[in-house]
Each structure stands twice: as structure tokens, then as C-alpha cells.
Coordinates of C-alpha atoms in Angstrom, one line a residue:
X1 CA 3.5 41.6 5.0
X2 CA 2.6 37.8 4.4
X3 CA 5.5 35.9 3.4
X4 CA 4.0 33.8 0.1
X5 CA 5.8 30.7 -1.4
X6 CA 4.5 29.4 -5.0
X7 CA 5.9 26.4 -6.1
X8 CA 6.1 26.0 -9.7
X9 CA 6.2 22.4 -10.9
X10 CA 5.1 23.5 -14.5
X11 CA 7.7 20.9 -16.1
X12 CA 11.4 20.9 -17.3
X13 CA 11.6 23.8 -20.3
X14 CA 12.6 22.1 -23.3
X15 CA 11.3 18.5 -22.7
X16 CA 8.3 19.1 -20.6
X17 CA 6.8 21.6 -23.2
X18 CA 8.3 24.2 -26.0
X19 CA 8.6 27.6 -23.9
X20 CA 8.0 29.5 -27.0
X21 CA 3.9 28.1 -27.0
X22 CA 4.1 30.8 -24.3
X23 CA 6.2 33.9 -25.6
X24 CA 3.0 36.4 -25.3
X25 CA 2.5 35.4 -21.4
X26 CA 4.0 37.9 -18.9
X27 CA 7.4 36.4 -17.9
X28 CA 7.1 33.9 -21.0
X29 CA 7.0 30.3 -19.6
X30 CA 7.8 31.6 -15.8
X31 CA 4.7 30.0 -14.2
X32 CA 5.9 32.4 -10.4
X33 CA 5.3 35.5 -12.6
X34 CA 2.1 34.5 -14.2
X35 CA 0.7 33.6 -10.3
X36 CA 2.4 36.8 -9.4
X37 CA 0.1 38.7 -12.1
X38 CA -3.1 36.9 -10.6
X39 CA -2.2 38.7 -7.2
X40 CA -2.3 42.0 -8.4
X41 CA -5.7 41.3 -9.4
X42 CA -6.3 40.2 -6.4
X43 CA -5.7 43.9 -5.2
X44 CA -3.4 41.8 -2.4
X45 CA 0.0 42.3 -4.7
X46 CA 0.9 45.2 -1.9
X47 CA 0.6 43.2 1.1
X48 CA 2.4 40.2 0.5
X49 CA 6.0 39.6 0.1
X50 CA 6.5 37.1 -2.4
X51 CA 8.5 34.4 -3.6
X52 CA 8.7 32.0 -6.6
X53 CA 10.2 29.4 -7.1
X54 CA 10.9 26.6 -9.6
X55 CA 11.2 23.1 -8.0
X56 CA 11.0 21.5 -11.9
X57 CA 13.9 23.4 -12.5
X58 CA 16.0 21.6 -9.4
X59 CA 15.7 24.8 -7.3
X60 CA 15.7 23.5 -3.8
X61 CA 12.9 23.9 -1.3
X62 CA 13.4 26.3 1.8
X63 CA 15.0 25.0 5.1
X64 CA 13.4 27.4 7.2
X65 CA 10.3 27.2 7.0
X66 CA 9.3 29.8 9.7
X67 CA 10.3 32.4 7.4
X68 CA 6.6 31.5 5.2
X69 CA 3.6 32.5 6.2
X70 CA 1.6 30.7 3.3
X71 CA 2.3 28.5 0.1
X72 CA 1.1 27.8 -3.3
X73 CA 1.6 24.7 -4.8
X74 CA 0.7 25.4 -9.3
X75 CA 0.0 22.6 -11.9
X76 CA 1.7 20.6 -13.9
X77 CA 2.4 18.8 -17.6
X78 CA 3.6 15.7 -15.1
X79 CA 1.4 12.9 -14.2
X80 CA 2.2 12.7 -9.9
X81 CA 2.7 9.2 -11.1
X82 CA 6.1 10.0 -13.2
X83 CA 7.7 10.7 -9.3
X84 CA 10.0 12.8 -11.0
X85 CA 12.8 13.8 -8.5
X86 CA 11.1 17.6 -8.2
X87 CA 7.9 16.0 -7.5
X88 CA 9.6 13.3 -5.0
X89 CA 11.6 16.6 -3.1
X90 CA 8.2 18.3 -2.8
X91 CA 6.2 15.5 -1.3
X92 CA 9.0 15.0 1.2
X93 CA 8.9 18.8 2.3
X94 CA 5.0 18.4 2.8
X95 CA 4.9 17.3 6.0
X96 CA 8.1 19.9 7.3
X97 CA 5.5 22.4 5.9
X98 CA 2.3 20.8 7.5
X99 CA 3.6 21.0 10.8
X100 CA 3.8 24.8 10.4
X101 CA -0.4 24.6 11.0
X102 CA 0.1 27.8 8.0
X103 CA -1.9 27.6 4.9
X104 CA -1.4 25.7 1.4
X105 CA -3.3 26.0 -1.4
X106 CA -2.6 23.1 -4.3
X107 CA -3.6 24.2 -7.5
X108 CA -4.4 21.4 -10.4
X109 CA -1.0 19.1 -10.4
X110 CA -0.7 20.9 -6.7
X111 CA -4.3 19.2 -5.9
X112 CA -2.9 15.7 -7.2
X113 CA 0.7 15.9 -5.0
X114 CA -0.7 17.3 -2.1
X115 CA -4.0 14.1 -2.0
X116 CA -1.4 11.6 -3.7
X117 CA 1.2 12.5 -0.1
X118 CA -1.8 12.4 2.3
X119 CA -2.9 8.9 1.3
X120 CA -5.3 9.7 -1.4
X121 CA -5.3 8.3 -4.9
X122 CA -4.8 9.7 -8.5
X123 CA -5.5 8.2 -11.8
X124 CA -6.8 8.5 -15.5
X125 CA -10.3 10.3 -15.9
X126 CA -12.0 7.3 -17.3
X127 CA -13.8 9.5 -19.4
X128 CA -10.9 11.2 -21.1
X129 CA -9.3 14.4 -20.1
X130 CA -10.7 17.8 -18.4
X131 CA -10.1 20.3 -21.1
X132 CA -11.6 24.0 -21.2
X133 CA -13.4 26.4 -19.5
X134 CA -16.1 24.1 -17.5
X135 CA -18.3 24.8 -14.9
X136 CA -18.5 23.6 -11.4
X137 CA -20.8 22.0 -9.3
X138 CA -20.7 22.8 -5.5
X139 CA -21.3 20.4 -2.7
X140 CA -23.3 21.6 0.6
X141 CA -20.1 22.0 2.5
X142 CA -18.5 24.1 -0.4
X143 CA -21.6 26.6 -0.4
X144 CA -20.8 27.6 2.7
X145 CA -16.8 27.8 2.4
X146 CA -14.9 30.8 2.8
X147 CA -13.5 29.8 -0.7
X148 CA -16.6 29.7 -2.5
X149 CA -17.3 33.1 -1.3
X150 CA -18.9 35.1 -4.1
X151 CA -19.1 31.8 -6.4
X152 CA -21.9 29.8 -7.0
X153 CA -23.4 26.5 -8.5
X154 CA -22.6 26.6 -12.6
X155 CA -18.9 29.1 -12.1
X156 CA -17.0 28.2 -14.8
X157 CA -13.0 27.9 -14.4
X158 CA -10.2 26.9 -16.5
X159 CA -8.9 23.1 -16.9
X160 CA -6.7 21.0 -18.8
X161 CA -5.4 17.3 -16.9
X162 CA -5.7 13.9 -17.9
X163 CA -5.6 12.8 -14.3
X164 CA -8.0 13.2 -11.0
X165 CA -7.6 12.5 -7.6
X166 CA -10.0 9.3 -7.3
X167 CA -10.2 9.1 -4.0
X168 CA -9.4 11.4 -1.2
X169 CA -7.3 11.9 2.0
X170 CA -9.0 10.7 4.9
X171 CA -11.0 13.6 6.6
X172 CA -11.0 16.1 3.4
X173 CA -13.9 17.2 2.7
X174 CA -15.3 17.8 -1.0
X175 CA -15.8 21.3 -1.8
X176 CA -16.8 20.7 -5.9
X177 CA -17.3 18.3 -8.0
X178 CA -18.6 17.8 -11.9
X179 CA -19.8 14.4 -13.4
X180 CA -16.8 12.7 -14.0
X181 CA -14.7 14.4 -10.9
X182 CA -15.8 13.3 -7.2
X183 CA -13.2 15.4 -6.1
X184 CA -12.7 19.1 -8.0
X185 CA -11.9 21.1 -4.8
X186 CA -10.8 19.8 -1.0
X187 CA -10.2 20.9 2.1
X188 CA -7.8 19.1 3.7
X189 CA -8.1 20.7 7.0
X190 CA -5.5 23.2 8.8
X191 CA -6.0 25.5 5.7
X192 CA -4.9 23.2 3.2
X193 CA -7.0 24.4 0.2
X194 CA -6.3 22.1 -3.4
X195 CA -8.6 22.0 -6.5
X196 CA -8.2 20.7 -10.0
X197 CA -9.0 23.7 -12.0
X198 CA -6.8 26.6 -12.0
X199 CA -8.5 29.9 -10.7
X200 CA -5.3 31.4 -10.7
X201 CA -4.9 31.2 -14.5
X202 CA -6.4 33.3 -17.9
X203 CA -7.9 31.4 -20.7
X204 CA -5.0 32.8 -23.0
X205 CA -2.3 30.7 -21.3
X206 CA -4.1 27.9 -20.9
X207 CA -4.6 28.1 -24.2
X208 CA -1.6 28.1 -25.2
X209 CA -0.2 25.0 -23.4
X210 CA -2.1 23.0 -25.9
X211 CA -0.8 25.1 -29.1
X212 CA 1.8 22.5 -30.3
X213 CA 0.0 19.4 -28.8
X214 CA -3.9 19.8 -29.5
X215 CA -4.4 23.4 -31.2
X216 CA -8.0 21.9 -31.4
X217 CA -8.5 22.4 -27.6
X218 CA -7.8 26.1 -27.8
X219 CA -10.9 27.3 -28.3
X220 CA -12.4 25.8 -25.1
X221 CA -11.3 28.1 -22.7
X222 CA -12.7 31.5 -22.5
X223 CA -12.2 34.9 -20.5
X224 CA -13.2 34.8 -17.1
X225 CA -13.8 37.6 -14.8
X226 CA -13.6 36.7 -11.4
X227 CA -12.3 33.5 -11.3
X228 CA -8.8 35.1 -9.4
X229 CA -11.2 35.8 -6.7
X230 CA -11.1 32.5 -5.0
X231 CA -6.9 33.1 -4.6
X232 CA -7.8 36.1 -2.4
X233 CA -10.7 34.2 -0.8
X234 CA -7.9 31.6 0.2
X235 CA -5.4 33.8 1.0
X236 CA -8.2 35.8 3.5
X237 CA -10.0 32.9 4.7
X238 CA -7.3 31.0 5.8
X239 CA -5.6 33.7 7.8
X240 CA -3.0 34.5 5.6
X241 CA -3.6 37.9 5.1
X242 CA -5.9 39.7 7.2
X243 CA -9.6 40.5 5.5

């Protein structure tokens, strides 16, 4: 069984966002039991021993980190520029995690952390925010990526952030872009996986984080069929669990 860690650094219930915008999700706002869905559609549920866990909601980070065999960092309603003390506890476990050479995938917020640690740099999309279901454009090294496998030039997938990783780590390599993102998906080497869109996510709850704030917005995302796809293609192509 591969021992998986997701990180949820969705925000602080209450403050961050209303947890009732999401009382139709599975496990309401728990942002662990919506990745936990997306692996059973993966067909990988059965082979992986899973953990959540909410680092926004001051549950502290593993000491032993030889009992994980891969992690998952998901999104946020926090810029990586806030430095809120979740977001400061998980940059400073980065590197105990690195030098496990095991896999990471950083997922939207995850994507930001993970460059904004490394030496890359996040800021404002200059063009205004990322919002709906948008397709991709893939660079030559992403066409021929394990995590690409199965997707092509034009794949749509979901987003919804103001900010972008502007430039990246040295030595990632760009896996996606669109016109006003450079840097839509990474590889950061080692098995360090991190993209701004969310293929771990369903159109109805990213929907939904913008019911309160932007109702407008809602109708942007749509239903998307494979999209969960690329999880297991990270979770395979890595080494995580066996293909």
C-alpha cells in the first residue's frame, strides 16, 4: 500500500470562506475528503493508504517522514504572500520532505508554495484572475510527460486564483502554459509535480467557492471527464504506486 499525505491549506473555516457555500460537497468543506473522492476515480482508492490532513486548521505536519511514501499539497483562498503561520510551517517542512527523493504533487496554492520555497516568484496575474473551466496549452517537454499522458493540446481544467508563479525555480521545467500564465504546470525534478489548475477537483465545487463572493463566476466551470486522470498519471509516473 502507498502511504499518501494531502495537505489541505484550503483556509481557516469561518474567516477564510463560509463552509456552508459548500454543504452539497462530500465531507462539506473537508478539502482531504473531496481529494479522497478524486482517488476513487482514479480506480487507485484500494491501493493507497491515505491520510488527510488540515495544516490551515493548525494540525501539525508529520515528524516522521519515512512513514510517507508520497504527498499532495491542494489549493488555497490565501495569497502565499499572506505567510500565514500554516503556510510558513509548510514551507519549512519542504525541504525535511525533499530530502525523502519521494514524490510531491502541488496543486493550485500547492503550485505557488512549493515555486515560492524553491526560489521562484508569485504575483498578481496582470490580466486579472484565472477563473473557470479553461483550456491548456502544452509545451514540447509536457507532450512527452508521463503526466500529460492521455491529455492533449486544448484539455480543459478547472481554475480559480488571482495569483501565478511569475517565474520559476531554477531547473523546473514548464510542462503548460496559457497566454497570460508562463508557468501552468512544472516539474520540479525528483517527482515534484505542481500546476495551477486543479485536476483533482469537479466543476460543482469550484463553483461553489465563488457562491457568496462572485455568484457570476459560477457558470464558468463545467463537467469534466477525465481531468482526475492526471492524479493517477502522477501517482504512477512518479513511482508512487506501481503502473
Amino acid at each position: 500500500m502507498t502511504r499518501l499525505l494531502f495537505i489541505s491549506q484550503l483556509g481557516e473555516p469561518g474567516r477564510s470562506y463560509d463552509p456552508a457555500i459548500w454543504c452539497r460537497a462530500p465531507g462539506g468543506d473537508d478539502e482531504t475528503r473531496w481529494f479522497e473522492a478524486c482517488l476513487e476515480a482514479t480506480g487507485l482508492r484500494h491501493r493507497i493508504a491515505y491520510t488527510g490532513l488540515h495544516a490551515c486548521r493548525g494540525e501539525a505536519l508529520p515528524e516522521d517522514v519515512a512513514a510517507i511514501d508520497a504527498v499532495v499539497i491542494g489549493g488555497s483562498f490565501a495569497s502565499v504572500a499572506d505567510r500565514h503561520p500554516w503556510q510558513r510551517a509548510i514551507a519549512a517542512w519542504l525541504p525535511r520532505w525533499r530530502a525523502t527523493g519521494r514524490p510531491l504533487f502541488g496543486i493550485c496554492g500547492g503550485h505557488q508554495l512549493v515555486s515560492d520555497t524553491y526560489g521562484g516568484a508569485v504575483g498578481r496575474i496582470a490580466a486579472g484572475p484565472e477563473i473557470g473551466t479553461l483550456p491548456l496549452t502544452l509545451t514540447a517537454a509536457g507532450r512527452g510527460h508521463y503526466l500529460m499522458q492521455g491529455f492533449e493540446d486544448g484539455d480543459r481544467f478547472h481554475f480559480g486564483n488571482f495569483d501565478q508563479v511569475e517565474r520559476a525555480p531554477a531547473g523546473a521545467t514548464v510542462l503548460a502554459v496559457r497566454p497570460t500564465m508562463a508557468h501552468a504546470a512544472l516539474d520540479h525534478g525528483g517527482g515534484w509535480i505542481t500546476t495551477q489548475f486543479h485536476p483533482e477537483s469537479t466543476a460543482d465545487i469550484m463553483a461553489s467557492g465563488w457562491l457568496q463572493t462572485r455568484p457570476d463566476w459560477m457558470p464558468r466551470y463545467h463537467p469534466l471527464a477525465r481531468c482526475h486522470l492526471m492524479i493517477r498519471n502522477f501517482l504512477t509516473g512518479s513511482g508512487a504506486v506501481a503502473a
